[in-house]
CSV table of C-alpha atoms and ligand atoms in Angstrom, one decimal:
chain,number,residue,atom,x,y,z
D,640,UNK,CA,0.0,0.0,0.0
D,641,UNK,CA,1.3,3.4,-0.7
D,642,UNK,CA,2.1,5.9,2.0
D,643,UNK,CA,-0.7,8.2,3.3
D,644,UNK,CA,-0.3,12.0,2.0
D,645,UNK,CA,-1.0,15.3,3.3
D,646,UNK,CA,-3.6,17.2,1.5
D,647,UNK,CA,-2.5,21.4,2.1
D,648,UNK,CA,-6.0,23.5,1.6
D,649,UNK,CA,-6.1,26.9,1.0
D,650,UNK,CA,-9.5,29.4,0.6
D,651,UNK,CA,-7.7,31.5,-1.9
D,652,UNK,CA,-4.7,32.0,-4.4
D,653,UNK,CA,-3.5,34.7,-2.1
D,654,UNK,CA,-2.9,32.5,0.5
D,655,UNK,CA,-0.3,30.3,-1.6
D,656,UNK,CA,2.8,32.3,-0.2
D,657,UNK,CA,1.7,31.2,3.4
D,658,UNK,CA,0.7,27.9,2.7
D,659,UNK,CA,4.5,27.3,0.6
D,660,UNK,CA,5.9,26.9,3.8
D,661,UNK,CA,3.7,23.8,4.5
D,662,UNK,CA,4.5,21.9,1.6
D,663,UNK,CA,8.6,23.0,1.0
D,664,UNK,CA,8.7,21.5,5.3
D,665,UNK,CA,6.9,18.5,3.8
D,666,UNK,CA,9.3,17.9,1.0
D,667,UNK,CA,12.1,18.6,2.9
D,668,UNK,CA,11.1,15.4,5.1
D,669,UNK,CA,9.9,13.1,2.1
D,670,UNK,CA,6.5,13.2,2.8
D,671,UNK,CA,4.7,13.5,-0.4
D,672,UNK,CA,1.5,16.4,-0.6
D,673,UNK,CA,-0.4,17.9,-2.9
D,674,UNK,CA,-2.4,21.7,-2.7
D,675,UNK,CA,-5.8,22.6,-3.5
D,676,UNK,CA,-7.4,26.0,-3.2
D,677,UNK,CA,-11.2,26.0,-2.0
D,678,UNK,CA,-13.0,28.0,0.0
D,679,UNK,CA,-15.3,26.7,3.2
D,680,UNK,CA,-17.7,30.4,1.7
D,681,UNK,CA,-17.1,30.4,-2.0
D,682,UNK,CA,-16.9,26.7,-3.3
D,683,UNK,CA,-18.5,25.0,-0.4
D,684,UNK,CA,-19.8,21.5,-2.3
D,685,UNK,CA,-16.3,21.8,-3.9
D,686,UNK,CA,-15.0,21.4,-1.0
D,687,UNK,CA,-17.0,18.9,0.5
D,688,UNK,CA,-16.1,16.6,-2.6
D,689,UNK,CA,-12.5,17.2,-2.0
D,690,UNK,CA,-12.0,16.2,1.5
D,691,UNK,CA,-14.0,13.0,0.7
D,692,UNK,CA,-11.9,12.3,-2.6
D,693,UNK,CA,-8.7,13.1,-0.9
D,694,UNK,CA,-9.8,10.5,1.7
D,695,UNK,CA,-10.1,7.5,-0.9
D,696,UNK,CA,-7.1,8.3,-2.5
D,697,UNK,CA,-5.4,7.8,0.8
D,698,UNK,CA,-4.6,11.3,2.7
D,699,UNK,CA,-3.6,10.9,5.9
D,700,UNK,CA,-3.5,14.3,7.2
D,701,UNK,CA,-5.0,17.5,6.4
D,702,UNK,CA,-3.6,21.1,6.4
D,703,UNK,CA,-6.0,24.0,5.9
D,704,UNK,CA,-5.4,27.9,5.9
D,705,UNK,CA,-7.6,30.8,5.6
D,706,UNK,CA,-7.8,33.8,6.2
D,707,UNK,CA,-10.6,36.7,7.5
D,708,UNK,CA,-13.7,34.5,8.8
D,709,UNK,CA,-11.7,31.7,8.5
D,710,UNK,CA,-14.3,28.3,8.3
D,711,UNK,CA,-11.8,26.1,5.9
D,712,UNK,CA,-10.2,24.6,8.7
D,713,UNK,CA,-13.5,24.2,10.7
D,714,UNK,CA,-15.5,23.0,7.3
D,715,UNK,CA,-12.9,19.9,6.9
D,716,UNK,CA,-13.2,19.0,10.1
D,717,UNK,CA,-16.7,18.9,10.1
D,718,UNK,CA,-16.3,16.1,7.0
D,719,UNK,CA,-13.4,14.3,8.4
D,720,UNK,CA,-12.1,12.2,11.1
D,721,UNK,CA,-8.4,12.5,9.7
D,722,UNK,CA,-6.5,15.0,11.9
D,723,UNK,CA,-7.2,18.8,10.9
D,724,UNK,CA,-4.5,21.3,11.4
D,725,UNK,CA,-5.6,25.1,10.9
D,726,UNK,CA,-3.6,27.8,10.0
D,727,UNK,CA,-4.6,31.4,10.2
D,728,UNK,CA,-3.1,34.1,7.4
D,729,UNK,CA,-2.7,37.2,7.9
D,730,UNK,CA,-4.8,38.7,5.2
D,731,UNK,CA,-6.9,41.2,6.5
D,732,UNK,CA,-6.7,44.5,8.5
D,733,UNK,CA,-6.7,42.7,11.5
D,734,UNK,CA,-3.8,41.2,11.1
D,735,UNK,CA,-4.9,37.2,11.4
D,736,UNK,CA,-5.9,37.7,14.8
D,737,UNK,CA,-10.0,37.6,13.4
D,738,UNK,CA,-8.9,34.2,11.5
D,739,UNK,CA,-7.0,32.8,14.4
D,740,UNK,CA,-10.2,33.0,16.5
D,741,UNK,CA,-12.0,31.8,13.5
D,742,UNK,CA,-9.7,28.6,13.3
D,743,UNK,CA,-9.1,28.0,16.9
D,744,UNK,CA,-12.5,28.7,18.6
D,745,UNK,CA,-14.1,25.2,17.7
D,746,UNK,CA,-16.9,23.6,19.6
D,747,UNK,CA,-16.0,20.0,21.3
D,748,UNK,CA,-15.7,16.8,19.2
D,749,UNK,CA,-14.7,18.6,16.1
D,750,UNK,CA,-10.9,19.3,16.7
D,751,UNK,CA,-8.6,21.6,14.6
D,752,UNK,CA,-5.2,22.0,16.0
D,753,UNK,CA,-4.3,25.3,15.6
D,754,UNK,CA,-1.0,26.5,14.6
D,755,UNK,CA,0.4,29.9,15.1
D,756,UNK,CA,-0.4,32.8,12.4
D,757,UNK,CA,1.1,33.7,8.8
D,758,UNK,CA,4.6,31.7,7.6
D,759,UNK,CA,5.8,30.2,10.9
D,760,UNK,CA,2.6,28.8,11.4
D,761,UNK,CA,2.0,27.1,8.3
D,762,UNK,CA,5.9,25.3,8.0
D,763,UNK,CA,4.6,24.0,12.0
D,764,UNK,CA,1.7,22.4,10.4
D,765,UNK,CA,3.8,20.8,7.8
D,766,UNK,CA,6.6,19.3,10.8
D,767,UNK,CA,3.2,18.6,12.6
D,768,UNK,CA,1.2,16.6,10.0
D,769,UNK,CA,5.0,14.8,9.2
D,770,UNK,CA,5.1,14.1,13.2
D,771,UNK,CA,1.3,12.7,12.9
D,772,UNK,CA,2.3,10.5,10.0
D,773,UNK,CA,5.7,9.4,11.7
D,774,UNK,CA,3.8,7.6,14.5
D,775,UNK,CA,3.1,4.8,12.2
D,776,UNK,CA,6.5,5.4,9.7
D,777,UNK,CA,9.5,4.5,11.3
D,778,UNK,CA,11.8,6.1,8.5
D,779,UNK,CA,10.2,9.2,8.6
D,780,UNK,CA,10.2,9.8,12.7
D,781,UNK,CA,14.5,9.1,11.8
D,782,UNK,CA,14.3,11.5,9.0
D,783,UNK,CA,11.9,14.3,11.8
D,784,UNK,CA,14.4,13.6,14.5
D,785,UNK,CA,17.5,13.8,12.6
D,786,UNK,CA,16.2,17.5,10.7
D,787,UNK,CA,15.8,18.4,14.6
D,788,UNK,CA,19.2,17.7,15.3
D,789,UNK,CA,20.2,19.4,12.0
D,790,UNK,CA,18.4,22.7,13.9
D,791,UNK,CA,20.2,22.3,17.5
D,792,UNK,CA,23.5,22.0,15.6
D,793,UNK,CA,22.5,25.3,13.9
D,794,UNK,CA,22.0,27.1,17.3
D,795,UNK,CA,25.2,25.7,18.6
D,796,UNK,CA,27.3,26.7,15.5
D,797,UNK,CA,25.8,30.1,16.1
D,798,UNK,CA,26.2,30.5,19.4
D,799,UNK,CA,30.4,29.2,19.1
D,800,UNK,CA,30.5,32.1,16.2
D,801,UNK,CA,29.1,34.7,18.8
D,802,UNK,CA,31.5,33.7,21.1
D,803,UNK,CA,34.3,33.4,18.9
D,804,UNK,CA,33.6,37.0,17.7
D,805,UNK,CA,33.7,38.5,21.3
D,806,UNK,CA,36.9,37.1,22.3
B,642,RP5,C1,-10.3,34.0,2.7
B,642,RP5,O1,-10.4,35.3,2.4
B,642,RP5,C2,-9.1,33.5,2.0
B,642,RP5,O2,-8.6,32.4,2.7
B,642,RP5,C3,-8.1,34.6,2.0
B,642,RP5,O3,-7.2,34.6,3.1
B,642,RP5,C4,-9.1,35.8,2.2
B,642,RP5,C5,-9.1,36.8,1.0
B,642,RP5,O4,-9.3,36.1,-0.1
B,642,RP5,P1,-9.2,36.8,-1.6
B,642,RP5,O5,-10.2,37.9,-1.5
B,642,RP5,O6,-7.8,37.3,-1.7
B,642,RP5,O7,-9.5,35.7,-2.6
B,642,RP5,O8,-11.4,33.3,2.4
């Protein structure tokens, strides 16, 4: 059987610079994904035949980010039982702090799990969904673990240039 996928949802074309960061995080740990814009307001069937098509075809996690009155996240979660990771953009004049309430505020027995706002927030959900996937794929928790290890050598490289520089 091939390996489950993540499918990375997005309400609108201008959300594609946000929701990058979710699929280059996924490709950097060889977990395959694939991108579809649809909106929980505009295309709501559409969307509705997505989640249950991506579902057959074998996704094992889905990403979702939207922005303003942010339902996207919310809306596949109402037609799933797959984890749901929301992530808020910041694409209105509030800054994402109306679609982070949007996202987050959801009533009991329909989970999202929220990530944080804008860029940062959409690579989490991509090292999130990996981490979700990795609890049943031994090769990908090594590959998770060792890009972790990859980031702590980072700090420390960093922190032996600071000191080097102040001696
Ligand atoms: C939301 O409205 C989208 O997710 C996007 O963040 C925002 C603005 O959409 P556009 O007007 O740019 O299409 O539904």
């Amino acid at each position: 059987m091939s390996r489950p996928f993540v499918a990375i949802l997005m309400g609108s074309e201008s959300d594609l610079p946000v929701m990058q960061g979710a699929s280059d995080v996924l490709g950097i740990l060889g977990v395959q994904c694939e991108m579809k814009i649809t909106s929980a307001h505009r295309t709501p069937a559409a969307t509705q035949q997505y989640i249950s098509d991506a579902e057959a075809r074998g996704c094992g996690v889905f990403i979702a980010g939207a922005g303003l009155a942010a339902h996207l996240a919310g809306a596949v979660a109402a037609h799933t039982l797959k984890p749901v990771i929301g992530v808020p953009i910041d694409s209105g004049p509030m800054q994402g702090m109306d679609s982070l309430l949007s996202t987050v505020q959801m009533p009991a027995g329909i989970p999202v799990a929220t990530v944080a706002i804008g860029k940062t927030g959409a690579r989490n959900a991509g090292y999130l969904a990996a981490q979700i996937l990795a609890l049943q794929d031994s090769d990908l928790a090594k590959r998770v673990r060792s890009e972790r290890e990859q980031k702590a050598a980072n700090v420390q490289a960093q922190d032996r240039a600071l000191q080097d520089s102040r001696k």
